[in-house]
Amino acid sequence: KNQVEQSPQSLIILEGKNCTLQCNYTVSPFSNLRWYKQDTGRGPVSLTIMTFSENTKSNGRYTATLDADTKQSSLHITASQLSDSASYICVVRNDYKLSFGAGTTVTVRA
Amino acid sequence: EAGVAQSPRYKIIEKRQSVAFWCNPISGHATLYWYQQILGQGPKLLIQFQNNGVVDDSQLPKDRFSAERLKGVDSTLKIQPAKLEDSAVYLCASSLDGQGVEKLFFGSGTQLSVL
């Protein structure tokens, strides 16, 4: 069983709307969690990192949250743009290993 | 700064043929990773190098896959012989030393189709 589960698997939203992606993990001990954005045909690019002591962090229109007690993270996209169409991958690190989620595919339609 | 370079971008081969992928990481990055990404899934680690030594190759199908990182810089990943299930995107990534809060920098990948 994968130690990092993401939901939903995919979603479609209208341009200008908001959406929230979920990441639940069982990785232990927890070191940090990163959200990556992967455009079609490209490699993933880091959006933000969450460490144990951080609850919320923003990067432009992207806001990540972390609840280390429940082992959950979310990525909120505000006022979506067509360029936000991509796969968003949650990656959790313990002391020595990275665990990847399967990703959430976001499609933004005009 | 130059990113992670990978080639070729696309490769189509028939099953049982061999194929090789090349990766040049960001200058100064000691850690290099090869990932296999099957459509609709997250990347799966094949092998991790620290300089020119192997840190983790536990998920590398060693009967058909091999990788090397000579001189601790660029790297090649080889598949011989290829199977249909090897069709995937092969991503190379690098980081400074693979520890702590470091992020990975990924190349654009090589899309392999095995017919």
mmCIF file with all atom_site columns, N, CA and C in Angstrom, chain B residues 36-84:
data_model
loop_
_atom_site.group_PDB
_atom_site.id
_atom_site.type_symbol
_atom_site.label_atom_id
_atom_site.label_alt_id
_atom_site.label_comp_id
_atom_site.label_asym_id
_atom_site.label_entity_id
_atom_site.label_seq_id
_atom_site.pdbx_PDB_ins_code
_atom_site.Cartn_x
_atom_site.Cartn_y
_atom_site.Cartn_z
_atom_site.occupancy
_atom_site.B_iso_or_equiv
_atom_site.pdbx_formal_charge
_atom_site.auth_seq_id
_atom_site.auth_comp_id
_atom_site.auth_asym_id
_atom_site.auth_atom_id
_atom_site.pdbx_PDB_model_num
ATOM 1   N N  . GLN B 1 36 ? 10.997 6.096  -12.705 1.00 0.00 ? 36 GLN B N  1
ATOM 2   C CA . GLN B 1 36 ? 10.114 5.596  -13.757 1.00 0.00 ? 36 GLN B CA 1
ATOM 3   C C  . GLN B 1 36 ? 8.699  6.085  -13.444 1.00 0.00 ? 36 GLN B C  1
ATOM 4   N N  . GLN B 1 37 ? 8.073  6.754  -14.407 1.00 0.00 ? 37 GLN B N  1
ATOM 5   C CA . GLN B 1 37 ? 6.704  7.247  -14.190 1.00 0.00 ? 37 GLN B CA 1
ATOM 6   C C  . GLN B 1 37 ? 5.779  6.652  -15.238 1.00 0.00 ? 37 GLN B C  1
ATOM 7   N N  . ILE B 1 38 ? 4.930  5.741  -14.804 1.00 0.00 ? 38 ILE B N  1
ATOM 8   C CA . ILE B 1 38 ? 3.932  5.147  -15.681 1.00 0.00 ? 38 ILE B CA 1
ATOM 9   C C  . ILE B 1 38 ? 2.730  6.078  -15.718 1.00 0.00 ? 38 ILE B C  1
ATOM 10  N N  . LEU B 1 39 ? 2.089  6.166  -16.860 1.00 0.00 ? 39 LEU B N  1
ATOM 11  C CA . LEU B 1 39 ? 0.985  7.090  -17.063 1.00 0.00 ? 39 LEU B CA 1
ATOM 12  C C  . LEU B 1 39 ? -0.043 6.993  -15.944 1.00 0.00 ? 39 LEU B C  1
ATOM 13  N N  . GLY B 1 40 ? -0.348 8.136  -15.336 1.00 0.00 ? 40 GLY B N  1
ATOM 14  C CA . GLY B 1 40 ? -1.357 8.168  -14.287 1.00 0.00 ? 40 GLY B CA 1
ATOM 15  C C  . GLY B 1 40 ? -0.830 7.841  -12.899 1.00 0.00 ? 40 GLY B C  1
ATOM 16  N N  . GLN B 1 41 ? 0.471  7.608  -12.787 1.00 0.00 ? 41 GLN B N  1
ATOM 17  C CA . GLN B 1 41 ? 1.057  7.275  -11.501 1.00 0.00 ? 41 GLN B CA 1
ATOM 18  C C  . GLN B 1 41 ? 2.145  8.273  -11.131 1.00 0.00 ? 41 GLN B C  1
ATOM 19  N N  . GLY B 1 42 ? 2.501  8.269  -9.856  1.00 0.00 ? 42 GLY B N  1
ATOM 20  C CA . GLY B 1 42 ? 3.618  9.093  -9.425  1.00 0.00 ? 42 GLY B CA 1
ATOM 21  C C  . GLY B 1 42 ? 4.938  8.438  -9.778  1.00 0.00 ? 42 GLY B C  1
ATOM 22  N N  . PRO B 1 43 ? 6.021  9.203  -9.768  1.00 0.00 ? 43 PRO B N  1
ATOM 23  C CA . PRO B 1 43 ? 7.340  8.631  -10.073 1.00 0.00 ? 43 PRO B CA 1
ATOM 24  C C  . PRO B 1 43 ? 7.743  7.548  -9.073  1.00 0.00 ? 43 PRO B C  1
ATOM 25  N N  . LYS B 1 44 ? 8.379  6.512  -9.581  1.00 0.00 ? 44 LYS B N  1
ATOM 26  C CA . LYS B 1 44 ? 8.886  5.412  -8.766  1.00 0.00 ? 44 LYS B CA 1
ATOM 27  C C  . LYS B 1 44 ? 10.402 5.403  -8.875  1.00 0.00 ? 44 LYS B C  1
ATOM 28  N N  . LEU B 1 45 ? 11.079 5.445  -7.728  1.00 0.00 ? 45 LEU B N  1
ATOM 29  C CA . LEU B 1 45 ? 12.542 5.482  -7.732  1.00 0.00 ? 45 LEU B CA 1
ATOM 30  C C  . LEU B 1 45 ? 13.115 4.184  -8.273  1.00 0.00 ? 45 LEU B C  1
ATOM 31  N N  . LEU B 1 46 ? 14.013 4.323  -9.249  1.00 0.00 ? 46 LEU B N  1
ATOM 32  C CA . LEU B 1 46 ? 14.756 3.166  -9.754  1.00 0.00 ? 46 LEU B CA 1
ATOM 33  C C  . LEU B 1 46 ? 16.112 3.083  -9.076  1.00 0.00 ? 46 LEU B C  1
ATOM 34  N N  . ILE B 1 47 ? 16.830 4.191  -9.031  1.00 0.00 ? 47 ILE B N  1
ATOM 35  C CA . ILE B 1 47 ? 18.160 4.190  -8.461  1.00 0.00 ? 47 ILE B CA 1
ATOM 36  C C  . ILE B 1 47 ? 18.523 5.597  -8.028  1.00 0.00 ? 47 ILE B C  1
ATOM 37  N N  . GLN B 1 48 ? 19.295 5.673  -6.928  1.00 0.00 ? 48 GLN B N  1
ATOM 38  C CA . GLN B 1 48 ? 19.791 6.940  -6.399  1.00 0.00 ? 48 GLN B CA 1
ATOM 39  C C  . GLN B 1 48 ? 21.296 6.837  -6.247  1.00 0.00 ? 48 GLN B C  1
ATOM 40  N N  . PHE B 1 49 ? 21.995 7.822  -6.800  1.00 0.00 ? 49 PHE B N  1
ATOM 41  C CA . PHE B 1 49 ? 23.442 7.917  -6.681  1.00 0.00 ? 49 PHE B CA 1
ATOM 42  C C  . PHE B 1 49 ? 23.811 9.068  -5.754  1.00 0.00 ? 49 PHE B C  1
ATOM 43  N N  . GLN B 1 50 ? 24.860 8.877  -4.991  1.00 0.00 ? 50 GLN B N  1
ATOM 44  C CA . GLN B 1 50 ? 25.496 9.956  -4.255  1.00 0.00 ? 50 GLN B CA 1
ATOM 45  C C  . GLN B 1 50 ? 26.915 10.014 -4.817  1.00 0.00 ? 50 GLN B C  1
ATOM 46  N N  . ASN B 1 51 ? 27.203 11.098 -5.537  1.00 0.00 ? 51 ASN B N  1
ATOM 47  C CA . ASN B 1 51 ? 28.418 11.170 -6.343  1.00 0.00 ? 51 ASN B CA 1
ATOM 48  C C  . ASN B 1 51 ? 28.416 9.960  -7.296  1.00 0.00 ? 51 ASN B C  1
ATOM 49  N N  . ASN B 1 52 ? 29.384 9.115  -7.286  1.00 0.00 ? 52 ASN B N  1
ATOM 50  C CA . ASN B 1 52 ? 29.331 7.982  -8.210  1.00 0.00 ? 52 ASN B CA 1
ATOM 51  C C  . ASN B 1 52 ? 29.035 6.673  -7.504  1.00 0.00 ? 52 ASN B C  1
ATOM 52  N N  . GLY B 1 53 ? 28.572 6.743  -6.243  1.00 0.00 ? 53 GLY B N  1
ATOM 53  C CA . GLY B 1 53 ? 28.202 5.552  -5.507  1.00 0.00 ? 53 GLY B CA 1
ATOM 54  C C  . GLY B 1 53 ? 26.693 5.384  -5.451  1.00 0.00 ? 53 GLY B C  1
ATOM 55  N N  . VAL B 1 54 ? 26.231 4.132  -5.405  1.00 0.00 ? 54 VAL B N  1
ATOM 56  C CA . VAL B 1 54 ? 24.799 3.827  -5.362  1.00 0.00 ? 54 VAL B CA 1
ATOM 57  C C  . VAL B 1 54 ? 24.298 3.874  -3.925  1.00 0.00 ? 54 VAL B C  1
ATOM 58  N N  . VAL B 1 55 ? 23.258 4.686  -3.683  1.00 0.00 ? 55 VAL B N  1
ATOM 59  C CA . VAL B 1 55 ? 22.649 4.783  -2.355  1.00 0.00 ? 55 VAL B CA 1
ATOM 60  C C  . VAL B 1 55 ? 21.477 3.818  -2.219  1.00 0.00 ? 55 VAL B C  1
ATOM 61  N N  . ASP B 1 56 ? 20.662 3.741  -3.280  1.00 0.00 ? 56 ASP B N  1
ATOM 62  C CA . ASP B 1 56 ? 19.463 2.906  -3.236  1.00 0.00 ? 56 ASP B CA 1
ATOM 63  C C  . ASP B 1 56 ? 19.151 2.408  -4.638  1.00 0.00 ? 56 ASP B C  1
ATOM 64  N N  . ASP B 1 57 ? 19.162 1.127  -4.839  1.00 0.00 ? 57 ASP B N  1
ATOM 65  C CA . ASP B 1 57 ? 18.730 0.535  -6.110  1.00 0.00 ? 57 ASP B CA 1
ATOM 66  C C  . ASP B 1 57 ? 17.804 -0.633 -5.842  1.00 0.00 ? 57 ASP B C  1
ATOM 67  N N  . SER B 1 58 ? 17.094 -0.579 -4.715  1.00 0.00 ? 58 SER B N  1
ATOM 68  C CA . SER B 1 58 ? 16.265 -1.694 -4.292  1.00 0.00 ? 58 SER B CA 1
ATOM 69  C C  . SER B 1 58 ? 15.100 -1.979 -5.245  1.00 0.00 ? 58 SER B C  1
ATOM 70  N N  . GLN B 1 59 ? 14.659 -0.986 -6.005  1.00 0.00 ? 59 GLN B N  1
ATOM 71  C CA . GLN B 1 59 ? 13.537 -1.191 -6.913  1.00 0.00 ? 59 GLN B CA 1
ATOM 72  C C  . GLN B 1 59 ? 13.965 -1.266 -8.382  1.00 0.00 ? 59 GLN B C  1
ATOM 73  N N  . LEU B 1 60 ? 15.243 -1.368 -8.609  1.00 0.00 ? 60 LEU B N  1
ATOM 74  C CA . LEU B 1 60 ? 15.749 -1.484 -9.976  1.00 0.00 ? 60 LEU B CA 1
ATOM 75  C C  . LEU B 1 60 ? 15.692 -2.951 -10.413 1.00 0.00 ? 60 LEU B C  1
ATOM 76  N N  . PRO B 1 61 ? 14.988 -3.254 -11.501 1.00 0.00 ? 61 PRO B N  1
ATOM 77  C CA . PRO B 1 61 ? 14.949 -4.650 -11.999 1.00 0.00 ? 61 PRO B CA 1
ATOM 78  C C  . PRO B 1 61 ? 16.303 -5.014 -12.598 1.00 0.00 ? 61 PRO B C  1
ATOM 79  N N  . LYS B 1 62 ? 17.162 -5.531 -11.771 1.00 0.00 ? 62 LYS B N  1
ATOM 80  C CA . LYS B 1 62 ? 18.564 -5.668 -12.142 1.00 0.00 ? 62 LYS B CA 1
ATOM 81  C C  . LYS B 1 62 ? 18.810 -6.711 -13.238 1.00 0.00 ? 62 LYS B C  1
ATOM 82  N N  . ASP B 1 63 ? 17.818 -7.533 -13.501 1.00 0.00 ? 63 ASP B N  1
ATOM 83  C CA . ASP B 1 63 ? 18.010 -8.510 -14.585 1.00 0.00 ? 63 ASP B CA 1
ATOM 84  C C  . ASP B 1 63 ? 17.955 -7.838 -15.955 1.00 0.00 ? 63 ASP B C  1
ATOM 85  N N  . ARG B 1 64 ? 17.378 -6.620 -16.004 1.00 0.00 ? 64 ARG B N  1
ATOM 86  C CA . ARG B 1 64 ? 17.272 -5.954 -17.308 1.00 0.00 ? 64 ARG B CA 1
ATOM 87  C C  . ARG B 1 64 ? 17.700 -4.493 -17.290 1.00 0.00 ? 64 ARG B C  1
ATOM 88  N N  . PHE B 1 65 ? 17.704 -3.875 -16.126 1.00 0.00 ? 65 PHE B N  1
ATOM 89  C CA . PHE B 1 65 ? 18.055 -2.466 -16.014 1.00 0.00 ? 65 PHE B CA 1
ATOM 90  C C  . PHE B 1 65 ? 19.460 -2.335 -15.410 1.00 0.00 ? 65 PHE B C  1
ATOM 91  N N  . SER B 1 66 ? 20.205 -1.363 -15.933 1.00 0.00 ? 66 SER B N  1
ATOM 92  C CA . SER B 1 66 ? 21.492 -1.035 -15.327 1.00 0.00 ? 66 SER B CA 1
ATOM 93  C C  . SER B 1 66 ? 21.692 0.473  -15.416 1.00 0.00 ? 66 SER B C  1
ATOM 94  N N  . ALA B 1 67 ? 22.463 1.003  -14.502 1.00 0.00 ? 67 ALA B N  1
ATOM 95  C CA . ALA B 1 67 ? 22.734 2.438  -14.504 1.00 0.00 ? 67 ALA B CA 1
ATOM 96  C C  . ALA B 1 67 ? 24.142 2.669  -14.000 1.00 0.00 ? 67 ALA B C  1
ATOM 97  N N  . GLU B 1 68 ? 24.731 3.715  -14.502 1.00 0.00 ? 68 GLU B N  1
ATOM 98  C CA . GLU B 1 68 ? 26.047 4.091  -14.016 1.00 0.00 ? 68 GLU B CA 1
ATOM 99  C C  . GLU B 1 68 ? 26.170 5.605  -13.994 1.00 0.00 ? 68 GLU B C  1
ATOM 100 N N  . ARG B 1 69 ? 27.050 6.061  -13.114 1.00 0.00 ? 69 ARG B N  1
ATOM 101 C CA . ARG B 1 69 ? 27.316 7.494  -13.013 1.00 0.00 ? 69 ARG B CA 1
ATOM 102 C C  . ARG B 1 69 ? 28.830 7.648  -12.886 1.00 0.00 ? 69 ARG B C  1
ATOM 103 N N  . LEU B 1 70 ? 29.470 7.637  -14.015 1.00 0.00 ? 70 LEU B N  1
ATOM 104 C CA . LEU B 1 70 ? 30.914 7.729  -14.033 1.00 0.00 ? 70 LEU B CA 1
ATOM 105 C C  . LEU B 1 70 ? 31.360 9.133  -13.634 1.00 0.00 ? 70 LEU B C  1
ATOM 106 N N  . LYS B 1 71 ? 32.397 9.222  -12.867 1.00 0.00 ? 71 LYS B N  1
ATOM 107 C CA . LYS B 1 71 ? 33.007 10.493 -12.447 1.00 0.00 ? 71 LYS B CA 1
ATOM 108 C C  . LYS B 1 71 ? 32.035 11.357 -11.642 1.00 0.00 ? 71 LYS B C  1
ATOM 109 N N  . GLY B 1 72 ? 30.931 10.774 -11.178 1.00 0.00 ? 72 GLY B N  1
ATOM 110 C CA . GLY B 1 72 ? 30.013 11.497 -10.312 1.00 0.00 ? 72 GLY B CA 1
ATOM 111 C C  . GLY B 1 72 ? 29.291 12.655 -10.958 1.00 0.00 ? 72 GLY B C  1
ATOM 112 N N  . VAL B 1 73 ? 29.215 12.649 -12.290 1.00 0.00 ? 73 VAL B N  1
ATOM 113 C CA . VAL B 1 73 ? 28.533 13.757 -12.963 1.00 0.00 ? 73 VAL B CA 1
ATOM 114 C C  . VAL B 1 73 ? 27.345 13.198 -13.742 1.00 0.00 ? 73 VAL B C  1
ATOM 115 N N  . ASP B 1 74 ? 27.492 13.013 -15.059 1.00 0.00 ? 74 ASP B N  1
ATOM 116 C CA . ASP B 1 74 ? 26.345 12.546 -15.828 1.00 0.00 ? 74 ASP B CA 1
ATOM 117 C C  . ASP B 1 74 ? 26.151 11.046 -15.653 1.00 0.00 ? 74 ASP B C  1
ATOM 118 N N  . SER B 1 75 ? 24.976 10.600 -16.090 1.00 0.00 ? 75 SER B N  1
ATOM 119 C CA . SER B 1 75 ? 24.578 9.223  -15.828 1.00 0.00 ? 75 SER B CA 1
ATOM 120 C C  . SER B 1 75 ? 23.857 8.635  -17.032 1.00 0.00 ? 75 SER B C  1
ATOM 121 N N  . THR B 1 76 ? 23.930 7.333  -17.167 1.00 0.00 ? 76 THR B N  1
ATOM 122 C CA . THR B 1 76 ? 23.156 6.622  -18.181 1.00 0.00 ? 76 THR B CA 1
ATOM 123 C C  . THR B 1 76 ? 22.343 5.516  -17.536 1.00 0.00 ? 76 THR B C  1
ATOM 124 N N  . LEU B 1 77 ? 21.156 5.307  -18.044 1.00 0.00 ? 77 LEU B N  1
ATOM 125 C CA . LEU B 1 77 ? 20.266 4.230  -17.626 1.00 0.00 ? 77 LEU B CA 1
ATOM 126 C C  . LEU B 1 77 ? 20.002 3.361  -18.848 1.00 0.00 ? 77 LEU B C  1
ATOM 127 N N  . LYS B 1 78 ? 20.198 2.062  -18.703 1.00 0.00 ? 78 LYS B N  1
ATOM 128 C CA . LYS B 1 78 ? 20.030 1.153  -19.834 1.00 0.00 ? 78 LYS B CA 1
ATOM 129 C C  . LYS B 1 78 ? 18.987 0.088  -19.520 1.00 0.00 ? 78 LYS B C  1
ATOM 130 N N  . ILE B 1 79 ? 18.249 -0.281 -20.537 1.00 0.00 ? 79 ILE B N  1
ATOM 131 C CA . ILE B 1 79 ? 17.293 -1.382 -20.426 1.00 0.00 ? 79 ILE B CA 1
ATOM 132 C C  . ILE B 1 79 ? 17.644 -2.388 -21.515 1.00 0.00 ? 79 ILE B C  1
ATOM 133 N N  . GLN B 1 80 ? 17.845 -3.645 -21.095 1.00 0.00 ? 80 GLN B N  1
ATOM 134 C CA . GLN B 1 80 ? 18.201 -4.682 -22.056 1.00 0.00 ? 80 GLN B CA 1
ATOM 135 C C  . GLN B 1 80 ? 17.852 -6.053 -21.500 1.00 0.00 ? 80 GLN B C  1
ATOM 136 N N  . PRO B 1 81 ? 16.920 -6.793 -22.055 1.00 0.00 ? 81 PRO B N  1
ATOM 137 C CA . PRO B 1 81 ? 16.030 -6.410 -23.155 1.00 0.00 ? 81 PRO B CA 1
ATOM 138 C C  . PRO B 1 81 ? 14.772 -5.723 -22.632 1.00 0.00 ? 81 PRO B C  1
ATOM 139 N N  . ALA B 1 82 ? 14.175 -4.875 -23.431 1.00 0.00 ? 82 ALA B N  1
ATOM 140 C CA . ALA B 1 82 ? 12.972 -4.147 -23.014 1.00 0.00 ? 82 ALA B CA 1
ATOM 141 C C  . ALA B 1 82 ? 11.736 -5.039 -23.100 1.00 0.00 ? 82 ALA B C  1
ATOM 142 N N  . LYS B 1 83 ? 10.806 -4.764 -22.188 1.00 0.00 ? 83 LYS B N  1
ATOM 143 C CA . LYS B 1 83 ? 9.508  -5.436 -22.176 1.00 0.00 ? 83 LYS B CA 1
ATOM 144 C C  . LYS B 1 83 ? 8.417  -4.396 -22.395 1.00 0.00 ? 83 LYS B C  1
ATOM 145 N N  . LEU B 1 84 ? 7.239  -4.874 -22.768 1.00 0.00 ? 84 LEU B N  1
ATOM 146 C CA . LEU B 1 84 ? 6.121  -3.958 -23.019 1.00 0.00 ? 84 LEU B CA 1
ATOM 147 C C  . LEU B 1 84 ? 5.836  -3.086 -21.791 1.00 0.00 ? 84 LEU B C  1
#
